[in-house]
mmCIF file of C-alpha atoms in Angstrom:
data_model
loop_
_atom_site.group_PDB
_atom_site.id
_atom_site.type_symbol
_atom_site.label_atom_id
_atom_site.label_comp_id
_atom_site.label_asym_id
_atom_site.label_seq_id
_atom_site.Cartn_x
_atom_site.Cartn_y
_atom_site.Cartn_z
ATOM 1 C CA ASN V 1 -0.282 0.177 -0.172
ATOM 2 C CA THR V 2 1.634 3.425 -0.926
ATOM 3 C CA ILE V 3 -0.345 4.774 0.821
ATOM 4 C CA GLU V 4 -0.037 3.779 4.110
ATOM 5 C CA PRO V 5 2.220 1.201 4.212
ATOM 6 C CA THR V 6 3.207 -1.989 6.164
ATOM 7 C CA LYS V 7 5.381 -3.207 4.491
ATOM 8 C CA GLY V 8 8.412 -3.853 2.128
ATOM 9 C CA PHE V 9 10.515 -0.991 0.807
ATOM 10 C CA TYR V 10 10.986 1.931 -1.983
ATOM 11 C CA VAL V 11 14.220 2.746 -3.553
ATOM 12 C CA SER V 12 13.981 6.205 -5.471
ATOM 13 C CA LEU V 13 16.003 8.691 -8.573
ATOM 14 C CA SER V 14 15.134 12.179 -9.226
ATOM 15 C CA THR V 15 17.133 15.118 -11.450
ATOM 16 C CA ASP V 16 15.700 18.090 -11.717
ATOM 17 C CA LEU V 17 17.431 20.118 -14.886
ATOM 18 C CA ALA V 18 16.177 23.774 -15.330
ATOM 19 C CA GLY V 19 17.700 26.184 -17.649
ATOM 20 C CA LEU V 20 16.262 24.580 -21.240
ATOM 21 C CA GLY V 21 14.001 27.640 -21.016
ATOM 22 C CA GLY V 22 12.771 30.603 -18.545
ATOM 23 C CA SER V 23 16.053 31.527 -16.537
ATOM 24 C CA GLU V 24 16.910 28.958 -14.221
ATOM 25 C CA ARG V 25 19.457 27.264 -14.317
ATOM 26 C CA TYR V 26 20.726 24.062 -12.469
ATOM 27 C CA VAL V 27 20.868 20.403 -12.560
ATOM 28 C CA ARG V 28 18.947 19.227 -8.852
ATOM 29 C CA VAL V 29 19.784 14.947 -8.114
ATOM 30 C CA GLY V 30 17.869 13.481 -4.931
ATOM 31 C CA LEU V 31 17.711 10.160 -3.788
ATOM 32 C CA GLY V 32 15.192 8.758 -1.664
ATOM 33 C CA ALA V 33 14.186 4.952 0.413
ATOM 34 C CA GLY V 34 12.258 3.770 3.199
ATOM 35 C CA TRP V 35 11.559 0.458 4.270
ATOM 36 C CA TYR V 36 8.664 -0.639 6.412
ATOM 37 C CA ALA V 37 8.291 -3.811 8.855
ATOM 38 C CA MET V 38 5.371 -4.678 11.650
ATOM 39 C CA PRO V 39 7.865 -6.003 13.890
ATOM 40 C CA ILE V 40 4.534 -7.546 15.840
ATOM 41 C CA LYS V 41 0.882 -7.347 14.926
ATOM 42 C CA GLY V 42 -0.780 -3.599 14.055
ATOM 43 C CA TRP V 43 2.853 -1.915 14.935
ATOM 44 C CA ILE V 44 4.584 -0.291 11.804
ATOM 45 C CA LEU V 45 8.148 0.848 11.557
ATOM 46 C CA GLY V 46 9.363 3.264 8.752
ATOM 47 C CA VAL V 47 12.832 3.898 8.096
ATOM 48 C CA ASN V 48 12.662 6.996 5.523
ATOM 49 C CA ALA V 49 16.676 8.080 3.889
ATOM 50 C CA ASN V 50 16.619 11.389 1.403
ATOM 51 C CA ALA V 51 20.137 12.956 0.050
ATOM 52 C CA GLY V 52 20.204 15.505 -2.029
ATOM 53 C CA TYR V 53 22.733 17.308 -3.849
ATOM 54 C CA MET V 54 22.259 20.113 -6.384
ATOM 55 C CA VAL V 55 25.012 22.956 -8.575
ATOM 56 C CA GLY V 56 24.122 26.376 -10.880
ATOM 57 C CA LEU V 57 24.830 25.724 -14.401
ATOM 58 C CA GLY V 58 26.372 29.237 -14.577
ATOM 59 C CA LYS V 59 24.334 30.615 -12.311
ATOM 60 C CA ASN V 60 24.162 31.353 -8.511
ATOM 61 C CA LEU V 61 21.485 29.542 -6.416
ATOM 62 C CA LYS V 62 19.009 31.693 -5.822
ATOM 63 C CA ILE V 63 17.921 31.581 -1.712
ATOM 64 C CA TYR V 64 14.112 29.875 -2.176
ATOM 65 C CA GLU V 65 16.467 26.815 -5.043
ATOM 66 C CA ARG V 66 18.209 25.227 -2.291
ATOM 67 C CA TYR V 67 17.698 22.771 0.266
ATOM 68 C CA GLN V 68 16.381 23.719 3.916
ATOM 69 C CA LEU V 69 16.627 21.494 6.159
ATOM 70 C CA GLY V 70 13.576 21.711 9.192
ATOM 71 C CA GLY V 71 10.013 21.084 9.309
ATOM 72 C CA ASP V 72 8.936 18.453 7.694
ATOM 73 C CA ASN V 73 12.192 16.826 6.649
ATOM 74 C CA LEU V 74 13.536 16.799 10.760
ATOM 75 C CA ARG V 75 10.630 17.674 13.127
ATOM 76 C CA GLY V 76 11.248 19.343 16.515
ATOM 77 C CA PHE V 77 12.823 22.306 14.369
ATOM 78 C CA ASP V 78 11.413 25.446 12.949
ATOM 79 C CA ASP V 79 10.588 24.970 9.237
ATOM 80 C CA PHE V 80 14.239 25.972 7.637
ATOM 81 C CA GLY V 81 15.564 25.928 10.983
ATOM 82 C CA ALA V 82 18.792 24.342 11.361
ATOM 83 C CA SER V 83 19.761 25.987 8.142
ATOM 84 C CA ALA V 84 22.856 27.824 7.801
ATOM 85 C CA ARG V 85 21.368 32.094 7.902
ATOM 86 C CA ASP V 86 22.782 35.369 7.956
ATOM 87 C CA ALA V 87 24.474 36.646 10.255
ATOM 88 C CA SER V 88 23.445 39.887 10.138
ATOM 89 C CA THR V 89 19.200 39.576 9.521
ATOM 90 C CA GLU V 90 18.776 35.684 11.307
ATOM 91 C CA ASP V 91 17.136 35.371 7.467
ATOM 92 C CA ALA V 92 17.569 31.553 5.963
ATOM 93 C CA LEU V 93 20.334 30.639 3.645
ATOM 94 C CA GLY V 94 19.632 26.715 2.384
ATOM 95 C CA GLY V 95 22.424 24.632 1.367
ATOM 96 C CA ASP V 96 23.779 23.277 -1.362
ATOM 97 C CA TRP V 97 23.418 19.452 -0.490
ATOM 98 C CA ILE V 98 21.287 17.629 2.784
ATOM 99 C CA ALA V 99 20.853 13.876 3.995
ATOM 100 C CA THR V 100 17.882 13.208 6.133
ATOM 101 C CA VAL V 101 16.797 9.462 8.413
ATOM 102 C CA SER V 102 13.551 9.060 10.125
ATOM 103 C CA ALA V 103 12.156 6.675 12.192
ATOM 104 C CA GLU V 104 8.708 6.320 13.134
ATOM 105 C CA LEU V 105 7.574 3.476 14.884
ATOM 106 C CA LYS V 106 3.265 3.295 14.879
ATOM 107 C CA ILE V 107 1.231 2.635 17.553
ATOM 108 C CA PRO V 108 -2.276 0.510 17.844
ATOM 109 C CA LEU V 109 -4.571 1.662 20.779
ATOM 110 C CA GLY V 110 -7.019 -1.428 19.599
ATOM 111 C CA LEU V 111 -10.017 1.460 18.881
ATOM 112 C CA PRO V 112 -11.533 0.730 16.055
ATOM 113 C CA LYS V 113 -9.915 1.709 13.128
ATOM 114 C CA ASP V 114 -12.900 3.274 11.723
ATOM 115 C CA ILE V 115 -11.685 6.470 14.103
ATOM 116 C CA GLY V 116 -7.993 6.612 12.535
ATOM 117 C CA ILE V 117 -6.634 7.242 15.015
ATOM 118 C CA VAL V 118 -2.301 6.250 15.015
ATOM 119 C CA PRO V 119 -0.297 7.595 18.132
ATOM 120 C CA LYS V 120 3.749 7.254 17.211
ATOM 121 C CA ILE V 121 6.374 7.449 17.955
ATOM 122 C CA PHE V 122 9.779 8.959 16.689
ATOM 123 C CA SER V 123 13.231 10.715 15.426
ATOM 124 C CA ASP V 124 14.412 12.656 13.006
ATOM 125 C CA TRP V 125 17.971 12.834 12.047
ATOM 126 C CA GLY V 126 19.443 15.746 9.205
ATOM 127 C CA VAL V 127 22.314 17.708 7.995
ATOM 128 C CA ILE V 128 22.626 20.423 5.181
ATOM 129 C CA GLY V 129 25.107 21.487 3.972
ATOM 130 C CA ALA V 130 26.755 25.294 2.996
ATOM 131 C CA PRO V 131 26.307 28.005 0.008
ATOM 132 C CA LYS V 132 29.004 28.064 -1.062
ATOM 133 C CA ASP V 133 28.966 30.680 -3.468
ATOM 134 C CA LEU V 134 26.707 32.702 -0.930
ATOM 135 C CA VAL V 135 30.163 31.112 1.993
ATOM 136 C CA ARG V 136 32.691 32.611 -0.326
ATOM 137 C CA ARG V 137 30.682 35.439 -1.186
ATOM 138 C CA ALA V 138 30.571 36.939 2.841
ATOM 139 C CA ALA V 139 34.886 35.785 3.023
ATOM 140 C CA LEU V 140 34.803 39.027 -0.664
ATOM 141 C CA THR V 141 32.396 41.390 1.715
ATOM 142 C CA GLY V 142 33.420 40.616 5.112
ATOM 143 C CA LEU V 143 29.426 39.502 5.860
ATOM 144 C CA ALA V 144 28.968 36.466 7.968
ATOM 145 C CA ILE V 145 26.992 33.948 8.321
ATOM 146 C CA ASP V 146 25.954 31.155 10.611
ATOM 147 C CA TYR V 147 26.248 27.826 9.296
ATOM 148 C CA SER V 148 26.983 24.186 11.023
ATOM 149 C CA GLY V 149 27.547 20.839 9.487
ATOM 150 C CA ALA V 150 26.451 19.105 12.550
ATOM 151 C CA ILE V 151 24.122 16.503 12.888
ATOM 152 C CA ARG V 152 21.071 17.473 13.564
ATOM 153 C CA GLY V 153 18.371 15.083 16.263
ATOM 154 C CA SER V 154 14.866 15.228 17.458
ATOM 155 C CA ALA V 155 13.131 13.124 19.105
ATOM 156 C CA GLY V 156 9.320 12.765 20.218
ATOM 157 C CA VAL V 157 5.171 11.109 20.073
ATOM 158 C CA GLY V 158 2.253 12.198 17.787
ATOM 159 C CA ILE V 159 -0.993 10.748 16.753
ATOM 160 C CA GLU V 160 -2.160 11.063 12.887
ATOM 161 C CA TRP V 161 -5.599 10.842 11.899
ATOM 162 C CA GLU V 162 -7.874 10.373 9.205
ATOM 163 C CA SER V 163 -9.938 13.046 9.072
ATOM 164 C CA PRO V 164 -12.910 13.406 7.367
ATOM 165 C CA VAL V 165 -10.703 17.188 5.549
ATOM 166 C CA GLY V 166 -7.423 13.590 4.892
ATOM 167 C CA PRO V 167 -4.545 12.833 7.132
ATOM 168 C CA ILE V 168 -3.663 15.675 9.501
ATOM 169 C CA ARG V 169 -0.806 15.014 11.625
ATOM 170 C CA LEU V 170 0.067 15.867 15.060
ATOM 171 C CA ASP V 171 3.758 15.421 16.473
ATOM 172 C CA TYR V 172 5.608 17.056 19.919
ATOM 173 C CA ALA V 173 9.448 16.548 19.493
ATOM 174 C CA PRO V 174 10.967 17.758 23.463
ATOM 175 C CA PHE V 175 14.149 16.112 22.493
ATOM 176 C CA ILE V 176 16.295 18.199 20.733
ATOM 177 C CA PHE V 177 19.420 16.208 19.413
ATOM 178 C CA ASN V 178 23.159 18.956 19.192
ATOM 179 C CA ARG V 179 20.603 21.622 18.686
ATOM 180 C CA GLN V 180 23.276 24.577 16.851
ATOM 181 C CA ARG V 181 22.330 28.673 19.029
ATOM 182 C CA PHE V 182 21.618 29.969 15.304
ATOM 183 C CA ASP V 183 18.924 27.273 14.802
ATOM 184 C CA ASP V 184 15.365 27.508 15.278
ATOM 185 C CA ILE V 185 13.658 25.537 16.906
ATOM 186 C CA SER V 186 9.274 24.463 16.764
ATOM 187 C CA ARG V 187 8.458 21.896 19.259
ATOM 188 C CA PHE V 188 4.778 21.646 18.105
ATOM 189 C CA ARG V 189 3.515 20.270 14.389
ATOM 190 C CA VAL V 190 0.950 20.154 12.602
ATOM 191 C CA ASN V 191 0.494 19.380 9.436
ATOM 192 C CA PHE V 192 -1.998 17.680 6.666
ATOM 193 C CA GLY V 193 -1.075 14.988 4.522
ATOM 194 C CA GLN V 194 1.173 11.679 4.295
ATOM 195 C CA LYS V 195 4.939 11.213 6.132
ATOM 196 C CA PHE V 196 5.868 8.547 4.099
#
């Protein structure tokens, strides 16, 4: 089942090329993999890993094109919360590459399946690369960029509800690992749609 997997695995490879028309020019390559198992009846374990790398083709990458770490791919951190930042404005700058791993265990409550409420425990980990062209420019102009190649992590609990308007996920991450001084934290998150 691709929407609610209980066992099996997938591997995906993607390539985006911008530059055959329009004003953007870059190549982005992504690799993803997931594995699912049911160690105990009703208990679903999912492990998901993703990595990506991008490079500009004769042009610098725009900030909104870069990878951002935090939010959906690193719960417990705000959107873009663990990405490089402009030290003076605290604006997120993103990175040229990213790698994330997430493990999630869904636990049955014993309620009727029609209710659609499933609790879970999770742990997310991720690392992001520096925006190389911005780091070079900052070195020439004297601007400061806050960046760390440290692996950040989080762990917490959540609930998934198959509501009449679609899936709703509530996640709470009280445990944050290896937070850097410039990272933005958001321990509670509400999301619509599937995580895996």
